[in-house]
mmCIF file of C-alpha atoms and ligand atoms in Angstrom:
data_model
loop_
_atom_site.group_PDB
_atom_site.id
_atom_site.type_symbol
_atom_site.label_atom_id
_atom_site.label_comp_id
_atom_site.label_asym_id
_atom_site.label_seq_id
_atom_site.Cartn_x
_atom_site.Cartn_y
_atom_site.Cartn_z
ATOM 1 C CA MET A 1121 64.108 90.630 -84.422
ATOM 2 C CA GLN A 1122 64.113 94.389 -85.108
ATOM 3 C CA ALA A 1123 60.704 95.980 -84.480
ATOM 4 C CA GLU A 1124 60.665 97.779 -87.805
ATOM 5 C CA GLU A 1125 61.224 94.583 -89.748
ATOM 6 C CA ALA A 1126 58.857 92.513 -87.610
ATOM 7 C CA TRP A 1127 55.923 94.935 -87.730
ATOM 8 C CA GLY A 1128 56.290 96.084 -91.337
ATOM 9 C CA GLU A 1129 53.387 98.302 -92.408
ATOM 10 C CA ARG A 1130 52.139 98.682 -88.835
ATOM 11 C CA TRP A 1131 55.456 100.335 -87.953
ATOM 12 C CA VAL A 1132 55.482 102.527 -91.054
ATOM 13 C CA PHE A 1133 51.892 103.768 -90.760
ATOM 14 C CA ASN A 1134 51.584 104.114 -86.986
ATOM 15 C CA THR A 1135 53.828 106.985 -85.996
ATOM 16 C CA LEU A 1136 52.420 107.570 -82.500
ATOM 17 C CA PRO A 1137 55.509 107.267 -80.252
ATOM 18 C CA MET A 1138 53.701 104.999 -77.774
ATOM 19 C CA ALA A 1139 52.676 102.613 -80.572
ATOM 20 C CA ARG A 1140 56.278 102.253 -81.650
ATOM 21 C CA THR A 1141 57.296 101.759 -78.017
ATOM 22 C CA TYR A 1142 54.837 98.870 -77.748
ATOM 23 C CA MET A 1143 56.105 97.303 -80.974
ATOM 24 C CA GLU A 1144 59.651 97.447 -79.623
ATOM 25 C CA VAL A 1145 58.750 95.998 -76.225
ATOM 26 C CA ALA A 1146 56.838 93.144 -77.886
ATOM 27 C CA CYS A 1147 59.912 92.260 -79.947
ATOM 28 C CA ARG A 1148 62.290 92.509 -76.991
ATOM 29 C CA LYS A 1149 60.090 90.222 -74.907
ATOM 30 C CA GLN A 1150 58.889 88.052 -77.795
ATOM 31 C CA SER A 1151 55.398 88.402 -76.404
ATOM 32 C CA LEU A 1152 52.192 90.015 -77.624
ATOM 33 C CA VAL A 1153 50.533 89.541 -74.245
ATOM 34 C CA CYS A 1154 48.950 92.196 -72.052
ATOM 35 C CA LEU A 1155 48.095 90.877 -68.616
ATOM 36 C CA ALA A 1156 44.751 92.092 -67.266
ATOM 37 C CA ALA A 1157 45.969 92.384 -63.683
ATOM 38 C CA ASP A 1158 42.545 92.246 -62.080
ATOM 39 C CA ARG A 1159 43.637 91.640 -58.490
ATOM 40 C CA SER A 1160 42.217 93.621 -55.581
ATOM 41 C CA THR A 1161 45.280 94.023 -53.366
ATOM 42 C CA MET A 1162 48.645 95.681 -53.867
ATOM 43 C CA ASP A 1163 50.404 92.502 -52.694
ATOM 44 C CA GLY A 1164 48.517 90.469 -55.276
ATOM 45 C CA LEU A 1165 49.451 92.931 -58.018
ATOM 46 C CA ASN A 1166 53.112 93.096 -57.065
ATOM 47 C CA GLU A 1167 53.269 89.318 -56.896
ATOM 48 C CA LEU A 1168 51.960 89.137 -60.471
ATOM 49 C CA ILE A 1169 54.761 91.313 -61.813
ATOM 50 C CA ASP A 1170 57.319 89.107 -60.067
ATOM 51 C CA GLN A 1171 55.758 85.966 -61.496
ATOM 52 C CA VAL A 1172 54.931 86.930 -65.065
ATOM 53 C CA GLY A 1173 56.842 90.165 -65.826
ATOM 54 C CA PRO A 1174 59.334 88.527 -68.231
ATOM 55 C CA SER A 1175 56.555 86.939 -70.353
ATOM 56 C CA ILE A 1176 54.308 89.948 -70.951
ATOM 57 C CA ALA A 1177 54.648 93.250 -72.799
ATOM 58 C CA ALA A 1178 52.021 95.303 -70.983
ATOM 59 C CA LEU A 1179 50.092 95.370 -67.756
ATOM 60 C CA LYS A 1180 46.440 96.399 -67.821
ATOM 61 C CA THR A 1181 45.103 97.851 -64.590
ATOM 62 C CA HIS A 1182 41.757 98.883 -63.130
ATOM 63 C CA VAL A 1183 43.120 101.244 -60.516
ATOM 64 C CA ASP A 1184 39.693 101.738 -58.919
ATOM 65 C CA LEU A 1185 39.229 98.088 -57.966
ATOM 66 C CA VAL A 1186 42.214 97.929 -55.606
ATOM 67 C CA ASP A 1187 41.095 97.754 -51.957
ATOM 68 C CA ASP A 1188 44.289 98.955 -50.281
ATOM 69 C CA TRP A 1189 45.399 101.521 -52.901
ATOM 70 C CA THR A 1190 47.633 104.362 -51.746
ATOM 71 C CA ALA A 1191 49.538 106.863 -53.876
ATOM 72 C CA GLU A 1192 52.859 105.597 -52.515
ATOM 73 C CA SER A 1193 52.182 101.904 -53.047
ATOM 74 C CA TRP A 1194 50.976 102.631 -56.589
ATOM 75 C CA LYS A 1195 54.102 104.616 -57.360
ATOM 76 C CA ALA A 1196 56.243 101.687 -56.238
ATOM 77 C CA PHE A 1197 54.110 99.287 -58.293
ATOM 78 C CA CYS A 1198 54.558 101.427 -61.425
ATOM 79 C CA ALA A 1199 58.313 101.596 -60.851
ATOM 80 C CA LYS A 1200 58.347 97.810 -60.603
ATOM 81 C CA ALA A 1201 56.423 97.553 -63.877
ATOM 82 C CA ALA A 1202 58.858 99.929 -65.586
ATOM 83 C CA ALA A 1203 61.813 97.898 -64.307
ATOM 84 C CA ALA A 1204 60.177 94.806 -65.838
ATOM 85 C CA ASP A 1205 59.963 96.627 -69.224
ATOM 86 C CA LEU A 1206 56.158 96.801 -69.218
ATOM 87 C CA LEU A 1207 53.770 99.387 -70.585
ATOM 88 C CA ILE A 1208 51.074 100.391 -68.103
ATOM 89 C CA PHE A 1209 47.588 100.472 -69.505
ATOM 90 C CA GLU A 1210 44.787 101.877 -67.320
ATOM 91 C CA ASP A 1211 41.560 100.423 -68.616
ATOM 92 C CA ARG A 1212 39.477 103.353 -67.403
ATOM 93 C CA LYS A 1213 37.018 103.308 -70.320
ATOM 94 C CA PHE A 1214 36.626 107.083 -70.304
ATOM 95 C CA ALA A 1215 33.410 108.245 -71.991
ATOM 96 C CA ASP A 1216 32.741 111.859 -71.002
ATOM 97 C CA ILE A 1217 33.213 115.061 -72.996
ATOM 98 C CA GLY A 1218 36.789 116.090 -73.841
ATOM 99 C CA GLY A 1219 37.277 118.700 -71.110
ATOM 100 C CA ILE A 1220 36.027 116.437 -68.320
ATOM 101 C CA SER A 1221 38.053 113.482 -69.561
ATOM 102 C CA ARG A 1222 41.131 115.708 -69.358
ATOM 103 C CA LYS A 1223 40.296 116.499 -65.717
ATOM 104 C CA GLN A 1224 39.595 112.827 -64.962
ATOM 105 C CA MET A 1225 43.160 112.064 -66.042
ATOM 106 C CA ALA A 1226 44.158 114.001 -62.882
ATOM 107 C CA GLY A 1227 42.202 113.645 -59.614
ATOM 108 C CA VAL A 1228 43.043 111.214 -56.823
ATOM 109 C CA TYR A 1229 44.463 108.517 -59.089
ATOM 110 C CA ASP A 1230 46.338 110.962 -61.341
ATOM 111 C CA ILE A 1231 46.194 108.485 -64.225
ATOM 112 C CA ARG A 1232 48.039 110.883 -66.561
ATOM 113 C CA SER A 1233 51.196 110.648 -64.453
ATOM 114 C CA TRP A 1234 51.721 106.896 -64.713
ATOM 115 C CA SER A 1235 49.661 105.414 -67.551
ATOM 116 C CA ASP A 1236 51.099 104.832 -71.011
ATOM 117 C CA LEU A 1237 47.729 103.818 -72.460
ATOM 118 C CA VAL A 1238 44.074 104.273 -71.565
ATOM 119 C CA THR A 1239 40.799 103.033 -73.048
ATOM 120 C CA ALA A 1240 37.933 105.266 -74.132
ATOM 121 C CA HIS A 1241 34.479 104.871 -75.612
ATOM 122 C CA LEU A 1242 33.833 107.247 -78.518
ATOM 123 C CA ILE A 1243 30.166 107.666 -77.590
ATOM 124 C CA SER A 1244 30.669 111.350 -76.718
ATOM 125 C CA GLY A 1245 32.571 112.146 -79.953
ATOM 126 C CA PRO A 1246 36.232 112.403 -80.997
ATOM 127 C CA ASP A 1247 37.131 115.327 -78.697
ATOM 128 C CA ILE A 1248 37.580 112.787 -75.933
ATOM 129 C CA VAL A 1249 40.836 111.727 -77.595
ATOM 130 C CA ASP A 1250 42.105 115.327 -77.574
ATOM 131 C CA GLY A 1251 41.042 115.674 -73.935
ATOM 132 C CA LEU A 1252 42.954 112.568 -72.891
ATOM 133 C CA GLN A 1253 46.019 113.570 -74.886
ATOM 134 C CA ALA A 1254 45.860 117.016 -73.256
ATOM 135 C CA GLY A 1255 45.800 115.239 -69.894
ATOM 136 C CA TRP A 1256 49.162 113.594 -70.596
ATOM 137 C CA HIS A 1257 50.584 116.801 -72.053
ATOM 138 C CA ASP A 1258 49.577 118.681 -68.866
ATOM 139 C CA VAL A 1259 52.277 116.703 -67.065
ATOM 140 C CA GLY A 1260 54.749 116.562 -69.958
ATOM 141 C CA ARG A 1261 54.067 112.932 -70.828
ATOM 142 C CA GLU A 1262 53.103 110.974 -73.956
ATOM 143 C CA GLY A 1263 50.439 108.306 -74.168
ATOM 144 C CA GLY A 1264 48.067 106.485 -76.475
ATOM 145 C CA VAL A 1265 44.300 105.987 -76.534
ATOM 146 C CA LEU A 1266 42.671 102.674 -77.338
ATOM 147 C CA LEU A 1267 39.101 103.133 -78.568
ATOM 148 C CA LEU A 1268 36.528 100.446 -77.892
ATOM 149 C CA ALA A 1269 35.396 99.360 -81.351
ATOM 150 C CA GLN A 1270 34.012 95.996 -80.239
ATOM 151 C CA MET A 1271 33.494 94.257 -76.891
ATOM 152 C CA SER A 1272 33.823 90.649 -75.799
ATOM 153 C CA SER A 1273 30.797 90.515 -73.489
ATOM 154 C CA ARG A 1274 27.545 88.989 -74.698
ATOM 155 C CA GLY A 1275 24.704 91.337 -75.533
ATOM 156 C CA ASN A 1276 26.913 94.417 -75.792
ATOM 157 C CA LEU A 1277 25.551 97.376 -77.755
ATOM 158 C CA LEU A 1278 28.549 98.002 -79.999
ATOM 159 C CA GLU A 1279 26.735 97.021 -83.204
ATOM 160 C CA PRO A 1280 28.628 96.821 -86.543
ATOM 161 C CA GLU A 1281 27.441 100.288 -87.615
ATOM 162 C CA TYR A 1282 28.775 101.752 -84.365
ATOM 163 C CA THR A 1283 32.080 99.913 -84.851
ATOM 164 C CA ASP A 1284 32.351 101.384 -88.357
ATOM 165 C CA LYS A 1285 31.839 104.911 -87.048
ATOM 166 C CA VAL A 1286 34.429 104.458 -84.295
ATOM 167 C CA VAL A 1287 36.953 103.171 -86.831
ATOM 168 C CA ALA A 1288 36.188 105.936 -89.333
ATOM 169 C CA LYS A 1289 36.708 108.658 -86.717
ATOM 170 C CA GLY A 1290 39.622 106.992 -84.941
ATOM 171 C CA LYS A 1291 41.775 105.665 -87.707
ATOM 172 C CA ASP A 1292 43.163 109.003 -88.870
ATOM 173 C CA HIS A 1293 43.404 110.583 -85.417
ATOM 174 C CA ALA A 1294 47.036 111.024 -84.407
ATOM 175 C CA GLY A 1295 46.298 110.477 -80.695
ATOM 176 C CA VAL A 1296 44.706 107.078 -81.264
ATOM 177 C CA PHE A 1297 47.029 104.152 -80.544
ATOM 178 C CA GLY A 1298 44.503 101.639 -81.763
ATOM 179 C CA PHE A 1299 41.259 99.825 -81.087
ATOM 180 C CA ILE A 1300 39.902 97.232 -78.712
ATOM 181 C CA GLY A 1301 38.452 94.351 -80.732
ATOM 182 C CA ASN A 1302 36.609 91.227 -79.686
ATOM 183 C CA GLY A 1303 39.133 88.412 -79.260
ATOM 184 C CA SER A 1304 36.421 85.815 -78.815
ATOM 185 C CA ARG A 1305 35.187 86.043 -82.419
ATOM 186 C CA PRO A 1306 38.028 85.767 -85.012
ATOM 187 C CA GLU A 1307 35.667 86.329 -87.943
ATOM 188 C CA GLU A 1308 34.460 89.657 -86.457
ATOM 189 C CA LEU A 1309 38.054 90.558 -85.746
ATOM 190 C CA ALA A 1310 39.135 89.919 -89.339
ATOM 191 C CA LEU A 1311 36.388 92.303 -90.499
ATOM 192 C CA LEU A 1312 37.596 94.884 -88.001
ATOM 193 C CA ARG A 1313 41.175 94.570 -89.273
ATOM 194 C CA ALA A 1314 39.968 95.071 -92.846
ATOM 195 C CA LYS A 1315 38.205 98.290 -91.811
ATOM 196 C CA VAL A 1316 41.095 99.576 -89.699
ATOM 197 C CA GLY A 1317 43.737 98.921 -92.362
ATOM 198 C CA GLU A 1318 47.408 98.425 -91.537
ATOM 199 C CA GLY A 1319 48.134 101.468 -89.380
ATOM 200 C CA LYS A 1320 46.435 101.269 -86.007
ATOM 201 C CA LEU A 1321 46.964 98.504 -83.497
ATOM 202 C CA ILE A 1322 44.150 96.177 -82.430
ATOM 203 C CA TRP A 1323 44.247 94.744 -78.907
ATOM 204 C CA THR A 1324 41.867 91.970 -77.955
ATOM 205 C CA PRO A 1325 40.404 90.813 -74.648
ATOM 206 C CA GLY A 1326 38.177 87.732 -74.495
ATOM 207 C CA VAL A 1327 41.106 85.387 -75.102
ATOM 208 C CA ASN A 1328 41.885 82.185 -73.234
ATOM 209 C CA LEU A 1329 43.681 78.937 -74.052
ATOM 210 C CA ALA A 1330 40.455 77.298 -72.805
ATOM 211 C CA VAL A 1331 37.860 78.740 -75.195
ATOM 212 C CA GLY A 1332 34.173 79.015 -74.271
ATOM 213 C CA ASP A 1333 32.127 81.122 -71.884
ATOM 214 C CA GLY A 1334 33.550 82.849 -68.827
ATOM 215 C CA GLU A 1335 31.923 84.495 -65.819
ATOM 216 C CA MET A 1336 28.975 86.878 -66.191
ATOM 217 C CA GLY A 1337 28.687 86.920 -69.961
ATOM 218 C CA GLN A 1338 32.383 87.012 -70.851
ATOM 219 C CA ARG A 1339 33.237 84.949 -73.960
ATOM 220 C CA TYR A 1340 36.632 83.510 -74.893
ATOM 221 C CA GLY A 1341 38.407 82.714 -78.137
ATOM 222 C CA ASP A 1342 41.759 81.149 -78.953
ATOM 223 C CA PRO A 1343 44.908 83.355 -78.766
ATOM 224 C CA THR A 1344 46.470 82.037 -81.999
ATOM 225 C CA GLU A 1345 43.269 82.605 -83.964
ATOM 226 C CA ALA A 1346 42.982 86.144 -82.597
ATOM 227 C CA ILE A 1347 46.500 87.064 -83.732
ATOM 228 C CA MET A 1348 46.004 85.400 -87.116
ATOM 229 C CA ALA A 1349 42.776 87.409 -87.566
ATOM 230 C CA GLY A 1350 44.642 90.679 -87.055
ATOM 231 C CA SER A 1351 45.068 91.236 -83.306
ATOM 232 C CA ASP A 1352 48.368 92.828 -82.282
ATOM 233 C CA CYS A 1353 48.084 92.044 -78.577
ATOM 234 C CA ILE A 1354 46.054 89.533 -76.624
ATOM 235 C CA ILE A 1355 44.689 90.803 -73.324
ATOM 236 C CA VAL A 1356 44.567 87.890 -70.907
ATOM 237 C CA GLY A 1357 43.250 88.125 -67.358
ATOM 238 C CA SER A 1358 41.970 85.124 -65.447
ATOM 239 C CA GLY A 1359 43.730 82.719 -67.859
ATOM 240 C CA ILE A 1360 46.943 83.892 -66.167
ATOM 241 C CA HIS A 1361 46.193 85.470 -62.792
ATOM 242 C CA LYS A 1362 43.820 82.732 -61.651
ATOM 243 C CA ALA A 1363 46.044 79.872 -62.891
ATOM 244 C CA ASP A 1364 47.731 77.553 -60.378
ATOM 245 C CA ASP A 1365 51.047 78.504 -61.928
ATOM 246 C CA PRO A 1366 50.734 82.010 -63.442
ATOM 247 C CA ALA A 1367 54.375 82.048 -64.594
ATOM 248 C CA SER A 1368 54.106 78.965 -66.804
ATOM 249 C CA GLN A 1369 50.689 80.007 -68.117
ATOM 250 C CA ALA A 1370 52.054 83.432 -69.040
ATOM 251 C CA GLN A 1371 54.900 81.721 -70.898
ATOM 252 C CA ALA A 1372 52.380 79.582 -72.797
ATOM 253 C CA TYR A 1373 50.384 82.667 -73.863
ATOM 254 C CA ALA A 1374 53.589 84.497 -74.836
ATOM 255 C CA ARG A 1375 54.741 81.576 -76.975
ATOM 256 C CA ALA A 1376 51.346 81.181 -78.669
ATOM 257 C CA SER A 1377 51.153 84.913 -79.411
ATOM 258 C CA TRP A 1378 54.706 85.205 -80.713
ATOM 259 C CA ASP A 1379 54.532 82.062 -82.883
ATOM 260 C CA ALA A 1380 51.266 83.278 -84.435
ATOM 261 C CA PHE A 1381 52.729 86.756 -85.000
ATOM 262 C CA VAL A 1382 55.845 85.399 -86.708
ATOM 263 C CA SER A 1383 53.812 83.163 -89.005
ATOM 264 C CA ARG A 1384 51.376 86.001 -89.790
HETATM 265 O O1 LIG B 1563 35.303 94.051 -74.440
HETATM 266 C C1 LIG B 1563 36.073 93.994 -73.497
HETATM 267 C C2 LIG B 1563 36.982 95.034 -73.222
HETATM 268 C C3 LIG B 1563 37.871 94.889 -72.176
HETATM 269 S S1 LIG B 1563 39.073 96.101 -71.989
HETATM 270 N N1 LIG B 1563 36.103 92.892 -72.706
HETATM 271 C C4 LIG B 1563 36.965 92.756 -71.644
HETATM 272 O O2 LIG B 1563 36.948 91.706 -70.999
HETATM 273 N N2 LIG B 1563 37.843 93.776 -71.343
HETATM 274 C C5 LIG B 1563 38.767 93.688 -70.188
HETATM 275 O O3 LIG B 1563 39.662 92.585 -70.393
HETATM 276 C C6 LIG B 1563 38.102 93.463 -68.826
HETATM 277 O O4 LIG B 1563 37.896 94.706 -68.192
HETATM 278 C C7 LIG B 1563 39.084 92.565 -68.092
HETATM 279 O O5 LIG B 1563 40.014 93.356 -67.367
HETATM 280 C C8 LIG B 1563 39.864 91.832 -69.186
HETATM 281 C C9 LIG B 1563 39.465 90.391 -69.445
HETATM 282 O O6 LIG B 1563 39.766 89.580 -68.365
HETATM 283 P P1 LIG B 1563 39.560 87.980 -68.413
HETATM 284 O O7 LIG B 1563 39.773 87.550 -66.998
HETATM 285 O O8 LIG B 1563 38.159 87.714 -68.887
HETATM 286 O O9 LIG B 1563 40.595 87.431 -69.364
#
């Protein structure tokens, strides 16, 4: 299916190049799955791409949790992800002022040089988005910022009024790719979609085929319900990377996400 036809208003209203790239990758792979690749070794990460690359559209990393990280091994890992037609999403959850966030895109990890997407909290104000975009532009690259509008963890402090402010400031900002919503609560997600409108993307962690509570306050909801409530990408971590057979689990998540998307 052509991305333009499949995504309809989302395609028309979201003109950020990286958003359109995601919409195209999702259609090519028939998958609205982002793998949260929360493994602590380079071997473990590379193995994941080999196993599940064909079934996912994006790879979410936490570069600072890898024990044996080196610049060279990371470069090879990113090349492998690109060869598997995956967006790379560094879930750095930036939160500082704009100028410092721009500098944090450089540094040892040099996130600006390999990430297509990053997360940010809007607690410090909207200049953070300009700072992060400037970080990519410093190296001649394009990227997209996902703002945390909701979180999946119990007891989090992102109250509805805060969510509303994040959406109000983020929804007309050209550098914003979309929002992180809570995939474990479809009713909250539907409200978020109503506030966001049709333009920006909503990506949702807290999704698992086995719904219920996870480790340390994580909560899980059903992937189909999340997409039906307005999610454009389910972020799945342990449901895939801790499975006995990650490849077949990734296929199951891809199928569930794509079927729900087509019927939506
Ligand atoms: O609210 C959130 C936001 C994020 S980005 N809740 C989350 O769980 N995440 C991330 O999604 C978290 O950092 C982790 O990488 C992933 C969820 O992993 P899982 O193993 O619970 O599926």
